Coordinates of C-alpha atoms and ligand atoms in Angstrom, one line a residue:
M15 CA 46.6 74.5 37.3
Q16 CA 46.7 70.8 38.5
L17 CA 44.2 71.5 41.5
I18 CA 41.3 72.6 38.8
R19 CA 41.8 69.6 36.6
A20 CA 42.2 67.6 39.7
F21 CA 38.8 68.9 40.8
A22 CA 36.8 68.8 37.0
V23 CA 38.1 65.4 37.2
A24 CA 35.9 64.8 40.6
L25 CA 33.2 66.4 39.6
T26 CA 32.7 64.8 36.4
A27 CA 33.4 61.5 38.2
V28 CA 30.1 62.3 40.3
T29 CA 28.0 63.9 37.1
A30 CA 28.6 60.6 36.0
V31 CA 26.5 58.7 38.9
S32 CA 23.5 60.4 37.8
G33 CA 21.3 62.0 40.6
L34 CA 24.8 62.8 42.4
S35 CA 24.1 66.7 42.5
L36 CA 27.4 69.1 43.1
S37 CA 26.0 69.5 47.2
T38 CA 26.2 65.9 47.5
A39 CA 29.9 66.4 46.8
Q40 CA 30.6 68.9 48.8
A41 CA 28.3 67.4 52.0
A42 CA 32.5 66.9 53.4
G43 CA 32.4 71.0 54.0
E44 CA 34.7 71.5 51.5
V45 CA 34.3 75.5 50.3
V46 CA 34.9 75.8 46.8
V47 CA 36.3 79.7 46.2
Y48 CA 36.7 81.7 42.8
S49 CA 39.5 84.0 43.4
A50 CA 40.7 86.6 41.0
R51 CA 42.9 87.5 44.5
Q52 CA 46.3 85.5 43.2
E53 CA 47.3 82.1 44.5
H54 CA 49.9 83.2 46.8
L55 CA 48.1 85.7 48.9
I56 CA 45.5 83.1 49.1
K57 CA 46.7 79.7 49.9
P58 CA 48.6 80.4 53.1
L59 CA 45.4 81.0 54.4
F60 CA 43.1 78.5 53.4
D61 CA 45.8 76.0 54.4
R62 CA 45.9 77.7 58.0
F63 CA 41.1 77.5 57.9
T64 CA 41.8 74.0 57.1
E65 CA 43.9 73.2 59.8
Q66 CA 42.0 75.3 62.6
T67 CA 38.4 73.9 61.0
G68 CA 39.0 70.4 59.2
I69 CA 37.2 72.1 56.2
D70 CA 39.3 72.1 53.2
V71 CA 39.2 75.1 51.0
R72 CA 39.2 74.5 46.7
Y73 CA 40.1 77.5 44.8
I74 CA 40.5 78.7 41.3
T75 CA 41.9 82.1 40.4
D76 CA 41.5 84.1 37.3
D77 CA 41.0 87.8 36.9
A78 CA 38.0 89.8 37.8
G79 CA 36.5 90.3 34.6
P80 CA 36.5 86.6 33.7
L81 CA 35.5 85.3 36.7
L82 CA 32.6 86.8 37.3
Q83 CA 31.3 86.4 33.7
R84 CA 31.7 82.8 34.7
L85 CA 29.6 82.8 37.6
R86 CA 26.8 84.8 36.0
A87 CA 27.0 82.2 33.0
E88 CA 27.0 79.3 35.8
G89 CA 24.1 80.3 37.4
R90 CA 22.5 77.7 39.9
N91 CA 24.9 75.5 38.2
T92 CA 28.0 77.1 39.4
R93 CA 30.4 75.0 42.1
A94 CA 31.4 78.2 43.3
D95 CA 30.8 79.1 47.1
M96 CA 32.3 82.3 47.5
L97 CA 33.5 85.1 45.1
M98 CA 36.9 86.8 46.4
T99 CA 38.1 89.9 44.4
V100 CA 39.6 93.1 44.4
D101 CA 38.1 96.0 44.4
A102 CA 34.2 97.6 45.4
G103 CA 33.9 98.3 41.2
N104 CA 33.9 94.7 40.7
L105 CA 32.3 93.5 44.0
W106 CA 29.6 95.8 43.2
Q107 CA 29.2 94.5 39.6
A108 CA 29.0 90.7 41.7
A109 CA 26.2 92.0 43.3
E110 CA 24.2 93.7 40.8
W111 CA 24.7 91.3 38.3
G112 CA 22.9 88.9 41.3
V113 CA 25.3 86.1 42.2
L114 CA 26.2 86.9 45.6
A115 CA 23.0 86.6 48.4
S116 CA 23.3 88.7 51.3
V117 CA 24.5 87.5 54.3
E118 CA 23.4 87.6 57.6
S119 CA 26.7 87.9 60.2
D120 CA 26.6 89.8 63.5
L121 CA 30.5 88.8 63.7
L122 CA 30.8 90.6 60.2
R123 CA 29.3 93.2 61.2
E124 CA 31.3 93.9 64.1
R125 CA 34.6 93.4 62.1
V126 CA 34.4 94.7 59.0
P127 CA 33.7 98.6 59.6
Q128 CA 30.5 99.5 57.7
H129 CA 32.1 102.0 54.7
L130 CA 34.0 98.8 53.9
R131 CA 31.4 96.5 53.0
D132 CA 28.1 96.2 51.3
P133 CA 25.2 98.1 52.7
D134 CA 23.2 94.8 52.2
S135 CA 25.7 92.6 53.2
R136 CA 26.2 90.7 49.6
W137 CA 29.9 91.5 49.6
F138 CA 32.5 92.4 52.9
G139 CA 36.2 94.1 52.8
L140 CA 38.9 91.8 53.8
S141 CA 41.5 94.0 53.3
V142 CA 41.9 98.5 52.6
R143 CA 43.9 99.0 49.9
A144 CA 45.2 103.1 49.7
R145 CA 45.8 104.8 46.4
T146 CA 47.8 107.7 47.2
I147 CA 50.0 109.8 45.7
V148 CA 53.9 108.9 45.4
Y149 CA 56.8 111.5 44.6
S150 CA 60.5 112.1 43.7
T151 CA 62.5 112.5 46.6
D152 CA 65.0 114.1 43.9
R153 CA 62.6 116.6 42.5
V154 CA 59.9 117.4 44.5
D155 CA 59.3 118.9 48.2
P156 CA 56.8 117.3 50.2
S157 CA 55.5 120.8 51.6
E158 CA 54.3 121.5 47.0
L159 CA 51.7 118.6 47.8
S160 CA 48.4 119.0 49.7
T161 CA 45.7 116.5 47.6
Y162 CA 44.9 114.5 44.4
E163 CA 43.0 117.5 43.3
A164 CA 45.6 119.8 43.4
L165 CA 47.6 117.8 41.0
A166 CA 45.1 119.2 38.7
D167 CA 47.3 122.7 38.7
P168 CA 49.1 124.4 36.6
D169 CA 52.3 124.4 38.6
W170 CA 52.7 120.6 37.5
K171 CA 52.3 120.9 34.4
G172 CA 54.2 117.7 32.4
R173 CA 55.2 116.3 35.7
V174 CA 52.3 113.5 36.0
C175 CA 52.2 110.3 35.9
L176 CA 49.0 108.4 35.8
R177 CA 48.2 105.0 35.2
T178 CA 45.2 104.2 32.5
S179 CA 41.7 104.9 32.8
K180 CA 40.9 101.1 31.9
K181 CA 42.0 100.1 35.1
V182 CA 39.2 99.6 37.7
Y183 CA 41.2 101.4 40.6
N184 CA 41.6 104.7 38.8
Q185 CA 37.7 104.5 37.9
S186 CA 36.6 103.8 41.5
L187 CA 39.4 106.5 42.8
V188 CA 37.0 109.5 40.1
A189 CA 34.0 108.2 41.0
T190 CA 34.8 108.6 44.8
M191 CA 35.6 112.1 43.0
L192 CA 32.4 112.3 41.7
S193 CA 30.4 111.5 45.1
R194 CA 32.3 114.1 46.1
H195 CA 32.6 117.3 44.2
G196 CA 29.9 116.4 41.8
E197 CA 30.7 115.9 37.8
E198 CA 31.9 119.7 37.0
R199 CA 34.3 119.6 39.4
T200 CA 35.8 116.2 38.7
E201 CA 35.7 116.5 35.2
Q202 CA 38.1 119.8 35.5
V203 CA 40.0 118.0 38.0
V204 CA 40.7 115.5 35.5
R205 CA 41.2 117.7 32.3
G206 CA 43.7 119.2 34.6
W207 CA 45.4 115.9 35.3
V208 CA 45.4 115.2 31.4
D209 CA 46.8 118.0 30.9
N210 CA 49.7 117.7 33.5
L211 CA 50.8 114.6 31.9
A212 CA 54.3 113.9 31.3
T213 CA 53.6 111.0 29.1
Q214 CA 50.9 108.5 28.1
P215 CA 48.9 107.0 31.0
F216 CA 50.7 103.8 31.9
S217 CA 49.6 99.6 32.1
N218 CA 50.2 99.5 35.8
D219 CA 51.6 100.7 38.5
T220 CA 55.2 99.5 38.7
S221 CA 55.8 101.0 35.4
L222 CA 54.5 104.2 36.8
M223 CA 56.8 104.5 39.7
E224 CA 60.0 103.3 37.6
A225 CA 59.0 106.4 35.3
I226 CA 59.4 108.7 38.5
I227 CA 62.6 107.4 39.0
A228 CA 63.9 107.5 35.4
G229 CA 63.3 110.9 35.5
Q230 CA 60.4 111.5 33.2
C231 CA 58.3 112.7 35.8
D232 CA 57.3 113.3 39.1
V233 CA 54.5 112.5 40.8
G234 CA 51.8 110.0 40.6
I235 CA 48.6 107.6 42.0
V236 CA 49.5 104.3 43.3
N237 CA 48.2 101.9 45.6
T238 CA 50.5 101.7 48.7
Y239 CA 51.4 97.6 47.7
Y240 CA 53.0 97.9 44.6
F241 CA 55.3 101.0 46.6
G242 CA 56.0 98.1 48.7
R243 CA 57.1 95.6 45.8
L244 CA 59.1 97.9 44.2
Q245 CA 61.0 98.5 48.0
Q246 CA 61.2 95.0 48.5
R247 CA 63.0 94.1 44.8
D248 CA 65.3 97.5 44.7
G249 CA 65.1 98.7 48.5
E250 CA 64.5 101.1 51.0
D251 CA 66.6 104.0 48.7
I252 CA 64.4 104.3 46.1
P253 CA 64.1 107.9 45.4
L254 CA 60.7 107.4 45.8
K255 CA 58.4 108.3 48.8
L256 CA 54.4 108.2 49.5
F257 CA 52.7 111.2 50.6
W258 CA 48.9 111.1 52.3
P259 CA 46.7 114.0 50.3
N260 CA 43.5 115.0 51.2
Q261 CA 44.4 114.9 55.0
D262 CA 42.3 118.2 56.0
A263 CA 39.7 117.2 53.8
E264 CA 38.0 113.6 53.2
G265 CA 41.5 111.6 53.6
V266 CA 43.1 108.8 51.7
H267 CA 41.1 107.2 49.0
V268 CA 41.1 103.8 50.2
N269 CA 39.5 100.8 48.6
V270 CA 39.2 96.8 49.1
S271 CA 39.9 93.5 48.5
G272 CA 36.8 91.4 49.6
A273 CA 34.3 88.3 49.1
G274 CA 30.5 87.4 49.4
I275 CA 28.8 84.4 49.7
T276 CA 27.2 83.2 45.8
R277 CA 23.5 83.1 45.4
H278 CA 23.4 79.5 44.4
A279 CA 26.3 78.0 47.1
G280 CA 26.3 74.8 47.5
N281 CA 27.9 75.1 50.9
P282 CA 26.6 78.2 52.6
E283 CA 27.1 77.0 55.7
G284 CA 31.2 76.3 54.8
A285 CA 31.3 79.6 52.7
L286 CA 30.1 81.5 55.8
R287 CA 32.5 79.9 58.7
L288 CA 35.2 81.0 56.1
L289 CA 34.1 83.9 55.5
E290 CA 34.0 85.2 59.4
W291 CA 37.2 83.2 60.2
L292 CA 38.8 85.7 57.5
A293 CA 37.7 89.0 58.9
D294 CA 39.2 87.6 62.3
E295 CA 42.0 88.7 63.8
E296 CA 44.4 86.1 62.9
A297 CA 43.6 86.0 59.3
Q298 CA 43.2 90.0 59.4
Q299 CA 47.0 89.9 60.2
M300 CA 47.7 87.3 57.4
F301 CA 45.4 88.5 55.0
G302 CA 46.8 92.2 55.1
A303 CA 50.8 91.6 55.7
L304 CA 50.7 88.3 52.3
N305 CA 50.2 91.8 50.2
M306 CA 51.0 94.4 52.5
E307 CA 47.6 96.3 52.7
Y308 CA 45.8 97.4 55.7
P309 CA 43.4 94.8 57.8
V310 CA 39.8 95.9 57.5
A311 CA 39.5 95.0 61.1
P312 CA 40.7 98.2 63.1
E313 CA 42.2 96.5 66.3
V314 CA 44.9 94.7 64.3
S315 CA 47.7 96.2 63.2
P316 CA 49.3 96.1 59.3
D317 CA 53.1 94.5 59.1
E318 CA 55.9 96.3 60.0
R319 CA 56.9 97.9 56.2
V320 CA 53.1 98.9 55.8
A321 CA 53.8 100.6 59.2
S322 CA 57.0 101.9 58.3
W323 CA 54.7 104.9 55.8
G324 CA 52.8 106.3 58.6
D325 CA 49.4 107.4 59.4
F326 CA 46.9 108.7 57.8
Q327 CA 43.3 110.2 57.3
A328 CA 41.8 107.6 55.6
D329 CA 38.5 108.2 53.2
T330 CA 35.2 106.7 55.3
L331 CA 32.9 107.1 52.4
N332 CA 31.2 103.8 51.7
V333 CA 33.5 102.4 49.1
S334 CA 30.0 101.0 47.4
E335 CA 30.1 104.2 45.7
A336 CA 32.7 103.6 44.0
G337 CA 30.7 100.8 41.8
R338 CA 27.5 103.1 41.7
L339 CA 29.4 105.6 39.9
Q340 CA 31.7 103.5 38.0
V341 CA 29.8 104.0 34.4
P342 CA 29.7 108.0 34.5
A343 CA 33.5 108.0 36.1
V344 CA 34.7 105.7 33.2
M345 CA 32.4 108.1 30.6
L346 CA 33.7 111.0 32.3
M347 CA 37.2 110.2 32.2
D348 CA 36.9 109.8 28.1
R349 CA 35.4 113.0 27.8
A350 CA 38.4 114.4 29.5
G351 CA 40.3 112.2 27.2
Y352 CA 42.2 110.3 29.8
R353 CA 42.9 107.4 28.4
Ligands
FE27 FE1 46.6 95.4 42.6

């Protein structure tokens, strides 16, 4: 808050001296970031970047929706040089609204695998999150598990917990299934999930896992870093485990958190430097570890706890598909009664 206020004052001061534009204010090379990633996940990175390059980073954080709306409303008057957000669905939306610039960078193309970035180079994944199956070690034998789709089978009647379909993570998961299986098959699966629900969908992944521990249901689908946070909070011996599904097929559903340079950036050079730096080895290590996610750079290993969950085959479908098919996915979930 302090930071935003200080910045607002500085801006007013600059505007008062008429004729001075924002780019003048940023002449020192400062980069301004709008971030839907929380402060504690980005500040250590920005501090390190500043230490290494002498370029200051100012940022504001908010939820993805409001930040995107704001960037769109501000148009060419925006002070943001970079948008950082989670989920390819949100990044795709930002690109659709024309608030991101296409970036020519061999470095980024080299460091960020093709399926984890926009085909038109308007955004780049910076960390990978896996959305996978979590199960009760008390009531489920992992040999019962195989794929996301199989959770729609009648054996799971009354045993499944899901997070709400309002969350973009589930919209992206279903959008990916749509891209793979088409509408009919995907709808059949989602209906099966809904039929198997033990209780109403949860508002977040953590309460879903708590419900499994409490015995309300036996399996669910979560992002792995929430599992990591629960382990951190409650200890390693919680009666839950992760399962990597679809290993004989397309692989585990992955998504990204990522960033792009804004179309009306006052400091596109500084923003590009930051973006390239974030994809570099040291930053990749930090970026993943701070939220217990996976680095996008394949040569960088994840942190110790994340590595302890084991290796898996990840889906290599371009994550932008999650954005492209978001609307049909939402409509499908609605039709299937998934709330
Ligand atoms: Fe999350």
